[in-house]
C-alpha positions as a LaTeX table, in Angstrom:
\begin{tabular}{lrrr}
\hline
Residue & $x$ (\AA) & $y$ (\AA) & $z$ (\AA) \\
\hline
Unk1 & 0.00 & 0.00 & 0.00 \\
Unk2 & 1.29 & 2.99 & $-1.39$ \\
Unk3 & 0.93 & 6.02 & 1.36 \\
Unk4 & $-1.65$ & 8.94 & 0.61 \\
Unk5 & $-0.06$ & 12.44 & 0.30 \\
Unk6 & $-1.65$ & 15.38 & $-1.16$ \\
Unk7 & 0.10 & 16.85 & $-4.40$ \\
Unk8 & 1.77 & 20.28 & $-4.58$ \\
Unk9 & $-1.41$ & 22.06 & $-6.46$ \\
Unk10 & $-3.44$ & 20.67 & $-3.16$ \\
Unk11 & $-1.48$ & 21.78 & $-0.50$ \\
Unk12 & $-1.15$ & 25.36 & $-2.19$ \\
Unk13 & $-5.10$ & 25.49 & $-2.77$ \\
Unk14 & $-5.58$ & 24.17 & 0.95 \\
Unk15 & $-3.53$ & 26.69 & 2.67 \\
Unk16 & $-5.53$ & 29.25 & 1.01 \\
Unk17 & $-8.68$ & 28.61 & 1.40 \\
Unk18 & $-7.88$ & 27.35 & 5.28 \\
Unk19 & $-6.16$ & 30.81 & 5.50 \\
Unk20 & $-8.94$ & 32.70 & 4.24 \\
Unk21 & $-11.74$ & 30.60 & 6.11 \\
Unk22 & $-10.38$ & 29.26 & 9.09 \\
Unk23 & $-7.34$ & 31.72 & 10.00 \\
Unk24 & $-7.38$ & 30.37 & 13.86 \\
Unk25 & $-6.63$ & 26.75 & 12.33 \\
Unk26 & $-3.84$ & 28.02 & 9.48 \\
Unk27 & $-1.17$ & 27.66 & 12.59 \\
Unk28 & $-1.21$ & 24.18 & 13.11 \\
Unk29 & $-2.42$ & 23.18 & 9.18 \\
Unk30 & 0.60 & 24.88 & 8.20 \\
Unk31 & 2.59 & 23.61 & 10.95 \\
Unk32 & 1.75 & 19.71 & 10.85 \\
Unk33 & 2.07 & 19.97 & 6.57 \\
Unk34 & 5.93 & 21.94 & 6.69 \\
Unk35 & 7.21 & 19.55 & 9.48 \\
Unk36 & 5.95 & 16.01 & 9.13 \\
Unk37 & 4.68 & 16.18 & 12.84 \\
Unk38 & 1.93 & 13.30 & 14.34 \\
Unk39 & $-1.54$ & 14.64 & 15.42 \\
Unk40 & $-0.69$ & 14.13 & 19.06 \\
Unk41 & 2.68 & 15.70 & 18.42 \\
Unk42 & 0.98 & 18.99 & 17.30 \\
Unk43 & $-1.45$ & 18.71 & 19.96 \\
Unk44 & 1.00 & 18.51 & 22.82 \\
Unk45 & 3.41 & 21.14 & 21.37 \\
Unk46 & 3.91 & 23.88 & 24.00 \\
Unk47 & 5.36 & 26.93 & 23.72 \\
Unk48 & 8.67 & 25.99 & 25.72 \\
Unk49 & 9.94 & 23.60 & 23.07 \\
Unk50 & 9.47 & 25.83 & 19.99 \\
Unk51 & 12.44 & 27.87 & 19.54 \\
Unk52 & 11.54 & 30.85 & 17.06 \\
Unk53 & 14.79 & 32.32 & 16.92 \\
Unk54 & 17.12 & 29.20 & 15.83 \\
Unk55 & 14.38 & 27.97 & 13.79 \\
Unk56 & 13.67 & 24.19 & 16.04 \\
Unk57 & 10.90 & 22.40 & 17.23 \\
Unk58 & 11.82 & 19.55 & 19.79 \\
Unk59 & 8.92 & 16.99 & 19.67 \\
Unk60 & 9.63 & 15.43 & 23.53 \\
Unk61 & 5.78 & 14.91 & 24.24 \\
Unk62 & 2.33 & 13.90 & 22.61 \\
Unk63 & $-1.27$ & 14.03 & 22.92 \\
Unk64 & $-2.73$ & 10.71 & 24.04 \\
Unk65 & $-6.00$ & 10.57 & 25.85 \\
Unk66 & $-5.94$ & 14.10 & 26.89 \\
Unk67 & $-3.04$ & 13.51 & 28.46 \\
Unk68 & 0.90 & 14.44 & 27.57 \\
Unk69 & 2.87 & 11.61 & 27.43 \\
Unk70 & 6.76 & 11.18 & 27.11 \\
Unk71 & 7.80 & 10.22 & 24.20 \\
Unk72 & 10.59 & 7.68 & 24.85 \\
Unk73 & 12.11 & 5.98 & 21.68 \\
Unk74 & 14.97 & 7.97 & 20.88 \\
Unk75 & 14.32 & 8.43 & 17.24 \\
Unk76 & 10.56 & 10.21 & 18.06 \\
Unk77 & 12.00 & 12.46 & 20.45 \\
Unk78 & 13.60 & 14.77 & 17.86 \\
Unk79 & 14.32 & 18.30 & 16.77 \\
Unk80 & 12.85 & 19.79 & 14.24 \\
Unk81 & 14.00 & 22.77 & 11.70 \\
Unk82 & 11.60 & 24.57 & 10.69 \\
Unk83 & 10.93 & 27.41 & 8.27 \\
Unk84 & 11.41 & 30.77 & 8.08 \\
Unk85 & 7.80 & 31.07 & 6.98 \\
Unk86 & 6.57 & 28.76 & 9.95 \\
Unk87 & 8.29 & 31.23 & 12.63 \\
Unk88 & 6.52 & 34.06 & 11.24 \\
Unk89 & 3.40 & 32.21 & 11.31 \\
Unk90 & 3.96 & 31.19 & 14.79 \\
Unk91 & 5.65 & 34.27 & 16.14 \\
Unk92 & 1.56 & 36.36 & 14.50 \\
Unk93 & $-0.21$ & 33.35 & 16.31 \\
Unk94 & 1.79 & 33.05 & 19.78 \\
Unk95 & $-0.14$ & 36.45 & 19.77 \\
Unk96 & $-3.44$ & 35.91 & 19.42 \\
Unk97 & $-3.46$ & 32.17 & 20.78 \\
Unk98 & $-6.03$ & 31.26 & 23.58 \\
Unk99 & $-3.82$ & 31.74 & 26.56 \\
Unk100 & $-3.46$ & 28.42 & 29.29 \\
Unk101 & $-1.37$ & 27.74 & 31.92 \\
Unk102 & $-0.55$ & 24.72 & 29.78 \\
Unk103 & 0.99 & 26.82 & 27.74 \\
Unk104 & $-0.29$ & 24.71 & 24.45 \\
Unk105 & 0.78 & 26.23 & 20.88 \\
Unk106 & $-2.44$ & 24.50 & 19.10 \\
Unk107 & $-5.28$ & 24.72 & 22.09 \\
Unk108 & $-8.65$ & 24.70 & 22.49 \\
Unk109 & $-10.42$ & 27.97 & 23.26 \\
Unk110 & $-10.08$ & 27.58 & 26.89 \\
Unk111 & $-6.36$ & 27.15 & 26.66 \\
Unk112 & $-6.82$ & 23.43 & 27.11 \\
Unk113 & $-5.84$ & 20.06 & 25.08 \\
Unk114 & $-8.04$ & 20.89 & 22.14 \\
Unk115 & $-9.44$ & 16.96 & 21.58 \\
Unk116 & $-8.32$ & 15.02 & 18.34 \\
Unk117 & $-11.11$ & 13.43 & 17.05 \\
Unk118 & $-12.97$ & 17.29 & 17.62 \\
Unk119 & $-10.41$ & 19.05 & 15.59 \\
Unk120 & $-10.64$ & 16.34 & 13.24 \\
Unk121 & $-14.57$ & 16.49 & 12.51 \\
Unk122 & $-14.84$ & 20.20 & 12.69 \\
Unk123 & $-12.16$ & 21.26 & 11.28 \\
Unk124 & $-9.95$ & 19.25 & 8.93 \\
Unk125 & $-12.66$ & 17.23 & 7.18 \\
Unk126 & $-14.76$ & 20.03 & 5.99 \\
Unk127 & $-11.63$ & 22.28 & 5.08 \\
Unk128 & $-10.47$ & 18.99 & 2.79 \\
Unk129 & $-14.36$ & 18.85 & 1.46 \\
Unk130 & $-14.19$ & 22.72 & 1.19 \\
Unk131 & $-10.75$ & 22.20 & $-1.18$ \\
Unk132 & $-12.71$ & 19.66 & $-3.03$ \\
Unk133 & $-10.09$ & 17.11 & $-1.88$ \\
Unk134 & $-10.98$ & 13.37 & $-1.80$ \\
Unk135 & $-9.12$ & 10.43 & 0.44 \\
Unk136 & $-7.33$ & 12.40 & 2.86 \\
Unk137 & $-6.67$ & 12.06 & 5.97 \\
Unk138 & $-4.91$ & 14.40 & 9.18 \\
Unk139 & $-1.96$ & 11.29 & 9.11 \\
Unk140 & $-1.59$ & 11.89 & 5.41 \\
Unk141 & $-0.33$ & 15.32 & 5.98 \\
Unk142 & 2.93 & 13.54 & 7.43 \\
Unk143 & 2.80 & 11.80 & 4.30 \\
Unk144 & 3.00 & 14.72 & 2.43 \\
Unk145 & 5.63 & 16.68 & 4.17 \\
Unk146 & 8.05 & 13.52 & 3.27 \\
Unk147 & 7.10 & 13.25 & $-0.22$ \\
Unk148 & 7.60 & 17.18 & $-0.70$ \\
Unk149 & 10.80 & 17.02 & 1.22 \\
Unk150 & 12.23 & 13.72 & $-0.70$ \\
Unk151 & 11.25 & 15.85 & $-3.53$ \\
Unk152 & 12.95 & 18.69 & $-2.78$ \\
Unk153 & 16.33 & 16.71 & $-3.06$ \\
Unk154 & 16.49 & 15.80 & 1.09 \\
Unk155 & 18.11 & 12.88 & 1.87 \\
Unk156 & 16.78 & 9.79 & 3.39 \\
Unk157 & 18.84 & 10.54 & 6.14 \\
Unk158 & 17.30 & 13.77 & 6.77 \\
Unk159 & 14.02 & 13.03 & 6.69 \\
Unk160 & 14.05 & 10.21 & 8.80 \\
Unk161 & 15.44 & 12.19 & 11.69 \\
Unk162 & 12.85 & 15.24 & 10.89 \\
Unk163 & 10.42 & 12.39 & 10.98 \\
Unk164 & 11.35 & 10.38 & 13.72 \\
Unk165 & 11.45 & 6.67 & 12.00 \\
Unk166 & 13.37 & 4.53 & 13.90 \\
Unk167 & 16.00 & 4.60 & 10.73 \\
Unk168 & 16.78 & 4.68 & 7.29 \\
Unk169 & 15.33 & 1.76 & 6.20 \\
Unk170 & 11.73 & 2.79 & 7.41 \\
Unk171 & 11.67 & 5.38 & 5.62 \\
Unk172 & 13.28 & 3.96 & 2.62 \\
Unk173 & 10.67 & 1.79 & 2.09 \\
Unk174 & 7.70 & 3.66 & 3.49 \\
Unk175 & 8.37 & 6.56 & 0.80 \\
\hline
\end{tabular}
């Protein structure tokens, strides 16, 4: 089974209209499509472990149940690079953020765990339906991220430790 990803045109036409639409939910679109992260990765992101100014993300914990859990393999735990793009994005939207003492990047309203299966019925599927994109789902967006960095001339290497496969090999023959 080949794995879904959504093709260049798509991701450019599903940025926009998310942007114009649904500007609270462009952060973490943006975010999960330009770093390959899980859905419980984005979820549990807080603000501590996103470094604006060098440009990193270090994924140490994930959404799982509404609680944040420890990542432990060593090859999950990772640090990401992100964008220059993705820190302005985040830099406009640590702004206007709902405000928690969890301190969550991608929160609910209250400032809370925003819940996964929520965010997923109300807000991804009908931004995909919106785009007029068919067979997609949140986990293909990690999909995509390898298949437009493999494309972009990244090495295997790379893009296994961006997305935390245990090594080469998985990825090699994932994508």
């Amino acid at each position: 089974n080949l794995p879904k990803y959504l093709k260049e045109d798509d991701v450019k036409k599903l940025l926009a209209i998310c942007k114009d639409n649904h500007p609270d939910f462009y952060p973490l679109l943006y975010t999960a499509i330009t770093t390959g992260m899980r859905k419980g990765e984005l979820l549990g992101l807080s603000w501590k472990n996103v470094d604006l100014k060098n440009k990193k993300i270090t994924v140490k914990k994930s959404l799982y149940r509404n609680n944040l859990i420890n990542i432990k393999a060593t090859k999950q735990a990772r640090m990401l690079n992100i964008t220059q793009e993705l820190v302005d994005i985040l830099e406009n939207w640590k702004l206007s953020c709902p405000k928690g003492d969890l301190d969550i990047v991608f929160s609910n309203s209250a400032g809370g765990f925003m819940d996964p299966d929520n965010m997923i019925k109300r807000r991804f599927n009908p931004l995909i339906e919106q785009a007029g994109i068919q067979n997609i789902q949140f986990q293909d967006l990690r999909n995509t991220y390898a298949y437009i960095m493999l494309s972009n001339n990244a090495t295997l290497e790379y893009v296994q430790t961006q997305m935390g496969h245990y090594s080469v090999d998985v990825t090699f023959n994932r994508y």
